Amino acid sequence: MDTPAALLDTVKLQRNIQRMQQRADSLGVHLRPHVKTHKCAPVVAAQLAAGARGITVSTLKEAEYFFELGIEDILYAVCIAPHKLPQALALWRRGCALTLITDSLAGASAIVDFGKEHGATFAVMIEIDCDGHRSGVKPQAPLLLDIAAVLGDRLAGVITHAGESYGLDTPDALQAIAEQERARCVEAAQRIRASGQPCPQVSVGSTPTALSAANLDGVTELRAGVYAFFDLVMHNIGVCRLDELALSVLTTVIGHQPEKGWIITDAGWMAMSRDRGTQSQQHDFGYGQVCDEHGEPIAGLLLGSANQEHGVAQFAHTDLDVVTRFPLGTRLRILPNHACATGAQFGSYSALLENGQRQDWPRLRGW
Amino acid sequence: MDTPAALLDTVKLQRNIQRMQQRADSLGVHLRPHVKTHKCAPVVAAQLAAGARGITVSTLKEAEYFFELGIEDILYAVCIAPHKLPQALALWRRGCALTLITDSLAGASAIVDFGKEHGATFAVMIEIDCDGHRSGVKPQAPLLLDIAAVLGDRLAGVITHAGESYGLDTPDALQAIAEQERARCVEAAQRIRASGQPCPQVSVGSTPTALSAANLDGVTELRAGVYAFFDLVMHNIGVCRLDELALSVLTTVIGHQPEKGWIITDAGWMAMSRDRGTQSQQHDFGYGQVCDEHGEPIAGLLLGSANQEHGVAQFAHTDLDVVTRFPLGTRLRILPNHACATGAQFGSYSALLENGQRQDWPRLRGW
């Protein structure tokens, strides 16, 4: 098997999928997985088989790809650029139940006007800003009702994502932001309903909040993505164990600097991605946690630096003979900081099946 | 034109290619461009047309791809993992003049033994460590002559790369490290020659040192890659102007947070890459310098943060009305920190030709 390669442990994957589905079931909400993490048909199939209802996508290309594969209920969870509306229309005309989102009057008007012009009634959700993290309308803002009025009967609901949860790492703080995400999104829905408009869907989610919420009263669906693979950032946040990470990068030792204790690998940043998501967390894993060939973490051995096709693995404190312990040609696995970014560096996953076999699982890329 | 897209200004590209070729010509060395930056056939064609001799690659997949396109003289500038030798053999048997590199006795023996077993005489260069940056044998090390002896008449020369030059930003420091790169690589060649073995090739290079060397006495070839596109890291190092950057990411404004002065773009880290190479430099450009649609930088406007398919562009100090100035649907271009990493996020470049037309230039990905 050539290296670097993206290994996907499907036993761990299945466990992660079951865990989140059970979570959604016990909270009484539908689960609509975000496929941007994996962009991979067999993974989506496993999520739907476990009970997921529809999918969330980050690009229209993902929507087209998964619609071709038979998935009709698709939420495009990025405020649509007006020039992409013809692409959305083509999907809608082919029978895709595509839901769009917006957080502005200009965006809502563009969708409504384009729809009227082409005889299409897109379902649209209003994005709510629950934590100041990125996009969205504040639940108390007058703008919320103005957008709802422009959308009229196209309004399918409200949607939010507590991106700030990625900066937390205690159960109490996570539970508090999960409650904030829930409460602010429900508040927005209630304001719209109080104004006399229906607001059927209330969609919330991020992997940290989904796994921390005490209740989801008033919410109809949960969205989360990275939980399928988990990663070192999620480990640092505290929502998974290291042995639950399903994605790793298989690499080969291609050299050493013995006096420095450096092990040079053929996984550099082209394989790991440039993501340094653990840099600002309690435990900085560099470019990844190094494991043996079977996926067992090697204590203290991190991918400390990375060039395009070179990684440098180092122990924090070492007088070990790295050449003897990890000779040229040794296989290692590296757990990534951020599964979405690392997966995106590969055209396919090498899926390790429960029966010991390997399968090539293609992965969508680009726009 | 859909966004995000990787725009390649071919007028700037041509100027950059000419500049480096003239530099090599005036220094009296061959230029062997590193194609890992662009992985793109029309760019290689322009480099060869300008006078380049052969290419440098970072993966055997690049070697296969460019050999298919008629390029025979290829240097694979990463110490080869032993399991990849059959792939190198297949190329060699098809007539590719493939040069390998090594920096260890184990590596040299693996290449020689495999070659003997299969009747192949790979040309091999020894990688020299000129600055403690990554791989390579120190020029003074006894190991150097031991490896040379193992390689015997397969030894094609010595090769080094002053990766530490990326951490510098003054002409004096750059000239000093260029001289160090030259002197240490030449010293290694002279030691080998003094031991009675020929060492014909002396190959050095990085974009910063190539553009800073006072002379390359004793060197036979220069390797550099990112100069074809340049980027914000190179700008901070001081080897190019902002208006020489050939690669930018075209993006569309998809929203705002008016009271924060945030402009939300559809170029997030999936388009820009997670590379934060300017973070530790004199001028931190965030995830990139924002320009207008025509590529003119907008003073003080940076892509301050990035999620997968969302970027947040912000002015350092602003009370501007960003909604009025950059309404929904506005096109912007973003200059990247690191052209190699940003290019790698795309399956093709949208090349802007001198006659105003656009061409799709495919880009190789994966291993």
XYZ file of C-alpha atoms in Angstrom:
734
model
C 0.000 0.000 0.000
C 1.443 3.347 -1.043
C 1.827 6.268 1.344
C 0.672 8.783 2.334
C -2.862 7.384 2.458
C -6.019 8.370 4.332
C -7.041 5.370 6.427
C -10.614 5.176 7.626
C -11.348 2.737 10.453
C -14.933 1.760 9.653
C -15.507 0.069 13.013
C -14.808 3.364 14.782
C -16.783 5.211 12.104
C -19.840 3.032 12.723
C -19.588 3.514 16.483
C -19.344 7.282 16.071
C -22.350 7.310 13.750
C -24.403 5.204 16.174
C -23.406 7.406 19.094
C -24.651 10.619 17.453
C -27.810 8.979 16.129
C -28.664 7.666 19.595
C -27.999 11.146 20.960
C -30.442 12.698 18.457
C -33.011 9.973 19.133
C -32.816 10.452 22.883
C -33.117 14.235 22.490
C -36.197 13.724 20.301
C -34.857 15.428 17.171
C -34.014 14.364 13.645
C -30.329 14.128 12.710
C -29.241 15.761 9.442
C -25.489 14.991 9.194
C -23.177 17.563 7.635
C -21.353 15.682 4.880
C -18.668 18.359 4.390
C -16.385 16.407 6.725
C -16.216 13.246 4.648
C -17.900 13.965 1.232
C -18.077 10.221 0.813
C -21.021 8.103 -0.364
C -20.509 4.998 1.829
C -20.241 7.211 4.913
C -23.514 8.959 4.047
C -25.102 5.569 3.423
C -24.072 4.453 6.913
C -25.463 7.651 8.424
C -28.810 7.250 6.653
C -28.964 3.553 7.540
C -28.489 4.514 11.184
C -31.512 6.803 11.029
C -30.390 10.187 9.690
C -33.026 12.248 7.833
C -31.561 14.110 4.892
C -28.121 15.693 4.718
C -26.438 19.056 5.122
C -23.938 20.229 2.479
C -21.393 23.052 2.265
C -21.318 23.371 -1.546
C -23.787 22.889 -4.383
C -21.363 20.395 -5.865
C -21.933 18.186 -2.800
C -25.682 18.627 -3.331
C -25.382 17.536 -6.968
C -23.136 14.592 -6.087
C -25.359 13.185 -3.356
C -28.583 13.910 -5.274
C -27.187 11.775 -8.130
C -26.765 9.031 -5.557
C -30.432 9.207 -4.616
C -30.521 11.608 -1.649
C -33.306 14.132 -2.201
C -33.575 16.017 1.091
C -30.602 18.392 1.089
C -29.900 21.527 3.119
C -27.268 23.848 1.621
C -26.071 25.480 4.842
C -24.117 28.430 3.416
C -25.900 31.686 2.473
C -26.198 31.343 -1.269
C -24.325 33.724 -3.579
C -26.896 35.073 -6.068
C -24.937 33.839 -9.086
C -25.355 30.242 -7.849
C -29.175 30.379 -8.049
C -29.333 28.868 -11.572
C -27.334 25.892 -10.253
C -29.802 25.521 -7.380
C -32.691 25.813 -9.853
C -31.341 22.982 -11.983
C -31.271 20.745 -8.905
C -34.774 21.805 -7.873
C -36.135 21.088 -11.371
C -34.706 17.576 -11.228
C -36.695 16.918 -8.066
C -34.188 17.727 -5.357
C -35.834 18.980 -2.156
C -33.116 21.594 -1.786
C -33.349 24.030 1.112
C -31.393 27.291 0.909
C -30.460 29.690 3.698
C -30.097 33.454 3.929
C -29.366 36.084 6.572
C -30.101 39.320 4.691
C -32.894 41.170 2.931
C -30.768 41.307 -0.211
C -30.257 37.547 -0.095
C -33.924 36.799 0.591
C -35.042 39.118 -2.216
C -32.573 37.569 -4.652
C -33.911 34.074 -3.919
C -37.578 35.123 -4.080
C -37.189 37.208 -7.244
C -35.188 34.523 -9.014
C -37.710 31.890 -7.956
C -40.671 33.934 -9.242
C -38.906 34.571 -12.536
C -38.298 30.842 -13.037
C -41.411 29.386 -11.415
C -39.470 27.764 -8.569
C -40.415 27.921 -4.886
C -37.228 27.172 -3.016
C -37.622 26.338 0.651
C -35.537 28.860 2.614
C -34.343 28.973 6.212
C -33.120 32.096 7.981
C -29.672 31.790 9.520
C -29.566 32.917 13.150
C -26.461 34.270 14.888
C -26.511 32.547 18.285
C -22.975 33.385 19.451
C -21.400 36.153 17.353
C -19.250 33.581 15.638
C -19.885 34.226 11.955
C -23.022 34.769 9.881
C -26.680 35.096 10.811
C -29.326 37.479 12.117
C -29.609 38.092 15.850
C -32.807 36.502 17.203
C -33.974 39.850 18.640
C -33.213 41.904 15.521
C -36.094 43.623 13.669
C -34.366 42.372 10.497
C -35.474 38.819 11.338
C -39.143 39.584 10.785
C -38.383 41.686 7.714
C -36.588 38.743 6.089
C -39.393 36.384 7.117
C -41.930 38.705 5.482
C -39.933 38.802 2.217
C -39.715 35.000 2.195
C -43.435 34.540 2.902
C -44.568 30.979 2.434
C -41.097 29.947 1.271
C -39.908 30.236 4.888
C -39.081 26.730 6.091
C -37.573 27.615 9.439
C -34.515 28.899 11.265
C -31.016 27.458 11.468
C -28.003 28.182 13.646
C -24.526 26.821 14.382
C -22.644 27.529 17.616
C -19.187 27.824 16.092
C -17.876 29.348 19.317
C -18.217 25.922 20.955
C -14.926 24.972 19.269
C -13.124 27.312 21.637
C -14.362 25.569 24.808
C -13.138 22.504 26.694
C -15.166 21.929 29.846
C -18.487 20.080 30.137
C -20.130 23.033 31.905
C -19.094 25.551 29.273
C -20.160 23.193 26.481
C -23.526 22.555 28.065
C -24.029 26.296 28.505
C -23.285 27.104 24.865
C -25.470 24.211 23.709
C -28.310 25.732 25.729
C -27.555 29.176 24.281
C -27.625 27.728 20.747
C -30.964 26.027 21.440
C -32.569 28.946 23.254
C -31.616 31.632 20.729
C -32.717 29.597 17.744
C -36.037 28.712 19.403
C -36.467 32.384 20.362
C -36.099 33.384 16.716
C -38.665 30.797 15.646
C -41.090 31.999 18.312
C -40.736 35.636 17.241
C -41.574 34.662 13.674
C -44.550 32.594 14.794
C -45.739 35.408 17.064
C -45.752 37.684 14.035
C -48.240 35.320 12.399
C -45.942 33.368 10.085
C -45.342 29.631 10.367
C -41.763 28.586 11.169
C -41.822 24.785 11.110
C -38.113 23.868 11.301
C -35.686 24.776 14.074
C -32.273 23.396 13.174
C -29.223 23.628 15.439
C -25.929 21.943 15.780
C -22.213 21.458 15.931
C -20.487 18.311 17.129
C -19.504 19.813 20.525
C -22.973 21.191 21.292
C -24.795 18.141 19.926
C -22.869 15.950 22.365
C -23.336 18.373 25.294
C -26.937 19.608 25.143
C -29.034 18.754 28.211
C -32.224 19.080 26.160
C -33.310 20.317 22.749
C -36.824 21.498 23.583
C -38.342 23.369 20.659
C -35.696 22.100 18.216
C -36.689 19.880 15.291
C -33.328 18.814 13.899
C -29.690 18.496 14.798
C -26.812 19.020 12.395
C -23.242 17.850 13.027
C -20.428 16.680 10.811
C -17.028 15.941 12.283
C -18.431 13.415 14.805
C -18.315 10.724 12.113
C -14.498 10.820 12.151
C -13.651 12.923 15.218
C -10.154 14.454 15.440
C -7.596 15.925 17.831
C -9.464 19.239 18.089
C -12.585 17.360 19.230
C -10.432 15.331 21.607
C -9.104 18.536 23.171
C -12.622 19.972 23.433
C -13.458 16.840 25.381
C -16.172 15.195 23.297
C -14.251 12.086 22.203
C -11.451 9.793 23.268
C -8.258 9.400 21.278
C -9.209 5.815 20.409
C -12.426 7.015 18.766
C -10.644 8.873 15.947
C -11.607 7.048 12.744
C -9.333 8.914 10.300
C -5.540 8.680 10.267
C -2.814 9.199 7.698
C -0.622 6.208 6.916
C 2.968 7.285 6.318
C 6.422 5.789 5.735
C 9.679 6.764 7.440
C 11.971 8.168 4.715
C 14.886 9.374 6.842
C 16.245 10.636 10.152
C 18.371 13.289 11.777
C 19.646 10.978 14.523
C 21.366 13.550 16.730
C 18.182 15.653 16.849
C 15.889 12.651 17.309
C 14.017 13.550 14.123
C 12.078 10.969 12.136
C 11.321 12.190 8.610
C 8.035 10.922 7.163
C 6.482 11.073 3.708
C 3.384 12.709 5.218
C 3.941 16.462 5.153
C 1.332 19.204 5.027
C 0.076 18.046 1.629
C -1.195 14.928 3.413
C -2.038 16.368 6.856
C -3.259 19.770 5.604
C -1.932 22.996 7.071
C -4.530 22.860 9.847
C -3.030 23.695 13.242
C -6.326 23.667 15.104
C -4.783 22.358 18.333
C -2.241 25.216 18.454
C -4.509 27.356 20.630
C -5.892 24.459 22.693
C -4.783 22.936 25.992
C -2.697 20.294 24.198
C -0.885 21.315 21.008
C -0.416 18.208 18.853
C 1.681 19.976 16.200
C 0.623 18.503 12.851
C -0.659 15.321 14.490
C -0.268 12.519 17.012
C 1.985 9.759 15.710
C 0.821 6.163 16.178
C 2.278 2.823 15.261
C 1.136 1.032 12.120
C -1.871 -0.403 13.948
C -3.065 2.963 15.174
C -1.768 2.784 18.748
C -0.558 6.261 19.818
C 3.170 6.474 20.591
C 3.388 8.518 23.785
C 4.978 11.924 23.236
C 5.655 11.468 19.519
C 4.151 14.311 17.481
C 4.508 15.484 13.929
C 6.302 18.636 15.000
C 6.708 20.317 11.652
C 5.706 19.773 8.072
C 6.848 20.783 4.615
C 4.955 19.867 1.468
C 5.988 16.192 1.277
C 8.093 15.914 4.444
C 6.953 15.619 8.017
C 9.268 15.750 11.026
C 8.156 13.535 13.917
C 9.802 14.270 17.261
C 9.535 13.245 20.872
C 9.184 16.113 23.321
C 12.121 14.772 25.372
C 14.203 12.041 23.907
C 17.483 10.300 23.984
C 16.056 7.348 22.100
C 17.788 5.953 19.081
C 15.110 6.805 16.539
C 16.995 5.119 13.687
C 16.919 1.745 15.432
C 13.398 2.106 16.741
C 11.887 3.517 13.529
C 14.121 2.360 10.677
C 13.757 3.514 7.075
C 10.543 2.120 5.632
C 8.696 1.879 8.987
C 4.975 2.459 8.685
C 3.296 4.903 11.063
C -0.153 6.420 11.339
C -0.834 10.035 12.203
C -4.035 11.266 13.854
C -5.017 14.645 12.387
C -5.902 17.914 14.077
C -8.926 18.472 11.877
C -10.561 15.625 9.987
C -12.389 17.927 7.520
C -9.120 19.547 6.410
C -7.031 16.380 6.306
C -9.667 14.382 4.432
C -9.852 17.161 1.838
C -6.226 16.510 0.855
C -7.150 13.081 -0.524
C -9.138 11.836 -3.503
C -10.279 8.760 -1.594
C -10.152 7.013 1.739
C -8.668 3.590 2.231
C -11.467 2.089 4.310
C -10.442 -0.643 6.747
C -13.436 -2.973 6.995
C -14.388 -5.058 10.020
C -13.432 -8.245 8.139
C -9.883 -6.969 7.660
C -10.319 -6.083 3.993
C -9.645 -2.689 2.472
C -11.869 -0.730 0.133
C -11.231 2.453 -1.782
C -13.957 4.947 -0.874
C -13.878 7.939 -3.261
C -14.203 11.412 -1.856
C -15.643 14.474 -3.599
C -13.429 17.541 -4.042
C -13.729 21.033 -5.435
C -16.675 23.262 -6.242
C -17.769 32.347 -13.532
C -18.373 30.358 -10.354
C -16.507 31.029 -7.122
C -14.256 30.235 -5.380
C -11.833 29.869 -8.291
C -8.042 29.894 -8.577
C -7.136 32.717 -10.962
C -3.744 32.628 -12.614
C -2.529 35.853 -14.184
C -0.394 34.516 -17.034
C 1.222 37.884 -17.773
C 2.642 37.965 -14.248
C 3.445 34.259 -14.487
C 5.494 34.828 -17.640
C 7.364 37.741 -16.080
C 8.178 35.662 -12.996
C 9.403 32.779 -15.151
C 11.575 35.102 -17.227
C 13.004 36.749 -14.120
C 14.170 33.458 -12.599
C 15.503 32.150 -15.911
C 17.532 35.326 -16.445
C 18.819 34.986 -12.904
C 20.001 31.404 -13.576
C 21.501 32.440 -16.913
C 23.424 35.323 -15.392
C 24.683 33.083 -12.566
C 25.854 30.549 -15.147
C 23.738 27.606 -13.958
C 20.911 25.530 -15.369
C 17.451 26.088 -13.948
C 15.449 22.998 -12.963
C 12.069 24.349 -11.753
C 10.282 22.594 -8.927
C 6.822 21.849 -10.281
C 5.304 21.029 -6.874
C 4.039 24.608 -6.634
C 1.819 24.496 -9.699
C 1.644 20.811 -10.928
C 0.342 22.225 -14.188
C 1.405 21.329 -17.738
C 1.089 24.771 -19.404
C 3.186 26.309 -16.614
C 5.915 23.706 -17.099
C 5.760 24.307 -20.853
C 6.349 28.029 -20.256
C 9.274 27.273 -17.936
C 10.910 24.943 -20.461
C 10.285 27.391 -23.308
C 12.079 30.056 -21.268
C 15.153 27.840 -20.971
C 14.675 25.477 -18.027
C 16.494 22.113 -18.182
C 14.424 19.304 -16.751
C 12.120 19.519 -13.771
C 12.068 18.771 -10.050
C 9.121 16.871 -8.561
C 7.908 16.155 -5.034
C 5.999 12.926 -5.794
C 6.366 10.052 -8.224
C 2.850 10.833 -9.426
C 4.164 14.193 -10.659
C 7.024 12.346 -12.364
C 4.558 10.000 -14.107
C 2.272 12.850 -15.123
C 4.975 15.036 -16.635
C 6.810 12.089 -18.217
C 3.540 11.245 -20.028
C 3.633 14.802 -21.352
C 7.097 14.300 -22.802
C 9.447 15.530 -20.073
C 12.218 12.963 -19.585
C 14.721 14.648 -17.277
C 13.128 14.462 -13.836
C 14.626 14.834 -10.360
C 12.511 13.361 -7.555
C 13.730 15.568 -4.721
C 12.411 13.621 -1.712
C 14.404 10.724 -0.227
C 12.622 7.743 -1.686
C 10.733 5.313 0.548
C 11.960 1.809 -0.355
C 8.438 0.588 -1.204
C 8.244 3.171 -3.988
C 11.228 1.721 -5.877
C 9.061 -0.473 -8.170
C 7.181 2.669 -9.215
C 10.489 4.391 -9.974
C 11.647 1.300 -11.892
C 8.543 1.364 -14.093
C 9.326 4.965 -15.028
C 12.996 4.163 -15.666
C 12.045 1.229 -17.915
C 9.831 3.487 -19.989
C 12.832 5.728 -20.667
C 12.478 8.357 -17.982
C 15.822 9.836 -16.919
C 14.703 9.764 -13.298
C 17.162 10.886 -10.633
C 16.561 9.781 -7.041
C 18.005 11.204 -3.840
C 19.056 9.703 -0.513
C 20.678 10.828 2.731
C 21.357 7.516 4.464
C 23.282 4.289 4.064
C 20.049 2.346 4.387
C 18.483 4.394 1.618
C 21.505 4.136 -0.670
C 21.722 0.375 -0.138
C 18.008 -0.079 -0.816
C 18.318 1.774 -4.138
C 21.490 -0.047 -5.192
C 20.244 -3.508 -4.164
C 16.890 -3.015 -5.838
C 18.561 -1.694 -8.981
C 20.934 -4.670 -9.169
C 18.058 -7.095 -8.677
C 16.101 -5.536 -11.538
C 18.929 -4.500 -13.859
C 18.317 -0.788 -13.381
C 20.986 1.836 -12.740
C 19.161 4.756 -11.188
C 21.075 8.014 -11.051
C 21.241 9.080 -7.399
C 22.162 12.338 -5.701
C 23.095 12.692 -2.052
C 21.033 15.203 -0.115
C 23.159 17.651 1.869
C 22.000 19.421 5.030
C 23.207 23.008 4.554
C 21.255 24.701 7.341
C 19.854 22.181 9.833
C 16.416 22.702 8.358
C 15.272 19.192 7.534
C 16.890 16.221 5.808
C 20.375 15.653 4.475
C 23.922 14.695 5.410
C 26.231 17.360 6.803
C 28.945 18.190 4.270
C 31.692 17.360 6.787
C 30.181 14.071 7.978
C 32.114 10.828 7.420
C 28.726 9.387 6.387
C 28.851 11.431 3.164
C 31.752 9.418 1.764
C 30.258 6.155 3.015
C 27.055 6.816 1.078
C 29.035 7.900 -1.985
C 30.971 4.627 -1.832
C 27.768 2.567 -1.668
C 26.348 4.435 -4.645
C 29.515 4.039 -6.709
C 29.040 4.992 -10.354
C 25.340 5.667 -9.703
C 26.317 8.852 -7.872
C 25.127 11.787 -9.970
C 25.943 14.571 -7.546
C 24.823 16.449 -4.449
C 21.687 18.433 -3.787
C 20.621 20.842 -1.060
C 17.801 23.217 -0.181
C 18.160 26.122 2.242
C 14.719 25.861 3.821
C 15.823 28.185 6.616
C 15.802 31.040 4.110
C 12.024 31.189 4.540
C 12.550 32.584 8.022
C 14.602 35.597 6.852
C 13.575 38.991 5.513
C 16.603 41.188 4.891
C 18.796 41.250 1.754
C 21.975 40.743 3.817
C 20.634 37.707 5.670
C 19.284 36.229 2.437
C 22.586 36.748 0.636
C 24.411 35.133 3.563
C 22.219 32.030 3.578
C 22.440 31.764 -0.207
C 26.222 31.768 0.143
C 26.004 29.173 2.935
C 23.789 26.966 0.748
C 26.240 27.264 -2.145
C 29.390 26.814 -0.092
C 28.237 23.766 1.874
C 26.919 21.964 -1.169
C 30.113 22.682 -3.117
C 32.150 21.559 -0.088
C 30.315 18.217 -0.102
C 30.985 17.756 -3.819
C 34.664 18.569 -3.327
C 35.018 16.071 -0.492
C 33.551 13.352 -2.684
C 35.818 14.315 -5.585
C 38.843 14.426 -3.278
C 38.028 10.846 -2.276
C 38.406 9.850 -5.909
C 34.765 9.641 -6.973
C 33.218 11.864 -9.629
C 30.442 14.170 -8.434
C 29.246 15.918 -11.552
C 26.100 17.715 -10.367
C 25.856 20.338 -7.637
C 22.238 21.358 -7.263
C 21.031 24.096 -4.893
C 18.037 26.255 -4.472
C 14.986 27.800 -2.976
C 13.208 30.857 -4.299
C 14.629 33.218 -1.636
C 18.240 32.056 -2.061
C 18.006 31.812 -5.860
C 17.003 35.484 -5.976
C 19.645 36.540 -3.437
C 22.847 34.662 -4.303
C 25.808 36.890 -5.207
C 27.404 34.036 -7.142
C 26.927 30.308 -7.642
C 30.541 29.295 -8.232
C 30.861 25.530 -8.292
C 27.099 24.994 -8.657
C 25.682 23.367 -11.796
C 21.951 23.816 -11.319
C 19.412 25.893 -9.483
C 16.057 24.603 -8.260
C 13.158 26.843 -7.226
C 9.403 26.500 -7.352
C 7.215 29.159 -5.817
C 8.795 31.966 -7.882
C 6.461 31.104 -10.766
C 3.470 32.330 -8.728
C 5.035 34.103 -5.738
C 2.867 34.663 -2.648
C 2.529 36.747 0.520
C 5.223 34.749 2.331
C 7.695 35.572 -0.465
C 6.535 39.187 -0.364
C 7.301 39.347 3.365
C 10.702 37.742 2.813
C 11.357 40.559 0.377
C 11.913 38.768 -2.922
C 8.821 40.002 -4.781
C 6.396 42.880 -4.938
C 2.693 42.483 -4.183
C 1.843 43.191 -7.823
C 3.973 40.224 -8.928
C 1.708 37.620 -7.306
C 0.253 35.568 -10.170
C -2.194 33.416 -8.176
C -5.299 34.724 -6.442
C -8.613 33.276 -5.350
C -11.735 34.799 -6.877
C -14.556 34.964 -4.343
C -18.087 36.325 -3.961
C -19.499 38.299 -1.037
C -22.259 36.165 0.514
C -23.096 38.242 3.587
C -22.081 40.778 6.227
C -22.112 41.533 9.907
C -22.465 45.303 9.417
C -21.876 46.422 13.013
C -18.601 44.474 13.133
C -17.515 45.531 9.651
C -17.344 41.893 8.558
C -17.660 40.894 4.921
C -18.457 37.178 4.546
C -16.979 35.550 1.434
C -17.465 32.166 -0.192
C -13.697 31.593 -0.006
C -12.945 29.922 3.315
C -10.041 27.641 4.184
C -11.136 25.016 1.672
C -10.233 27.551 -1.026
C -7.341 29.402 0.663
C -5.904 26.331 2.453
C -5.172 26.430 6.169
C -1.718 27.904 5.512
C -0.938 30.748 7.910
C 2.626 31.211 6.712
C 2.645 34.967 7.329
C 1.601 34.514 10.978
C 5.210 34.528 12.165
C 6.438 37.144 9.675
C 6.731 40.919 9.922
C 3.292 41.415 8.346
C 0.552 38.925 9.197
C -1.922 38.811 6.308
C -4.390 36.490 8.081
C -5.703 34.122 5.421
C -4.882 36.556 2.624
C -4.820 40.087 1.249
C -8.171 41.080 -0.204
C -8.169 42.824 -3.603
C -10.895 44.165 -5.833
C -12.176 42.096 -8.742
C -9.304 43.298 -10.939
C -6.619 42.279 -8.464
C -5.885 45.710 -6.971
C -5.197 45.299 -3.216
C -7.700 47.046 -0.936
C -5.585 48.733 1.739
C -6.017 47.165 5.171
C -8.602 44.571 4.101
C -7.525 41.054 5.088
C -9.242 37.702 5.234
C -9.082 37.655 9.009
C -10.589 34.259 9.658
C -11.787 31.272 7.718
C -14.132 28.341 8.164
C -14.526 25.607 5.580
C -16.634 27.540 3.061
C -16.795 30.942 4.787
C -14.160 33.631 4.947
C -14.431 36.773 7.062
C -12.789 39.826 5.505
C -12.149 42.721 7.868
C -10.426 46.073 7.894
C -7.973 46.587 10.746
C -9.707 49.856 11.706
C -12.973 50.658 10.111
C -16.149 52.612 10.420
C -16.929 52.043 6.760
C -20.295 50.799 5.670
C -19.172 47.453 4.286
C -22.681 46.554 3.076
C -22.838 49.572 0.782
C -19.237 49.317 -0.361
C -19.198 45.530 -0.867
C -22.821 44.490 -1.469
C -23.999 40.895 -1.715
C -22.614 39.344 -4.891
C -19.506 41.596 -5.080
C -16.500 39.859 -6.598
C -13.158 40.069 -4.786
C -9.780 38.441 -5.233
C -7.624 37.185 -2.390
C -3.839 36.909 -2.564
C -2.716 33.755 -0.730
C -0.082 33.282 1.959
C 1.383 30.243 0.266
C 0.811 29.533 -3.416
C 1.742 25.822 -3.153
C -0.892 25.203 -0.477
C -3.646 27.319 -2.015
C -3.143 25.905 -5.509
C -3.408 22.392 -4.066
C -7.011 23.072 -3.021
C -8.097 23.309 -6.667
C -8.428 20.838 -9.516
C -7.556 23.503 -12.081
C -6.517 27.099 -12.505
C -8.571 29.619 -14.406
C -5.761 31.123 -16.474
C -6.220 34.763 -17.514
C -4.476 35.102 -20.862
C -2.866 38.257 -22.210
C -5.607 38.572 -24.843
C -8.255 38.732 -22.121
C -9.492 35.181 -22.641
C -9.716 32.522 -19.951
C -8.498 28.951 -20.130
C -8.955 26.069 -17.746
C -5.507 24.720 -16.839
C -5.810 21.366 -15.038
C -3.703 20.719 -11.973
C -2.446 17.378 -10.694
C -3.454 16.246 -7.191
C -2.788 13.336 -4.908
C -0.119 10.678 -4.803
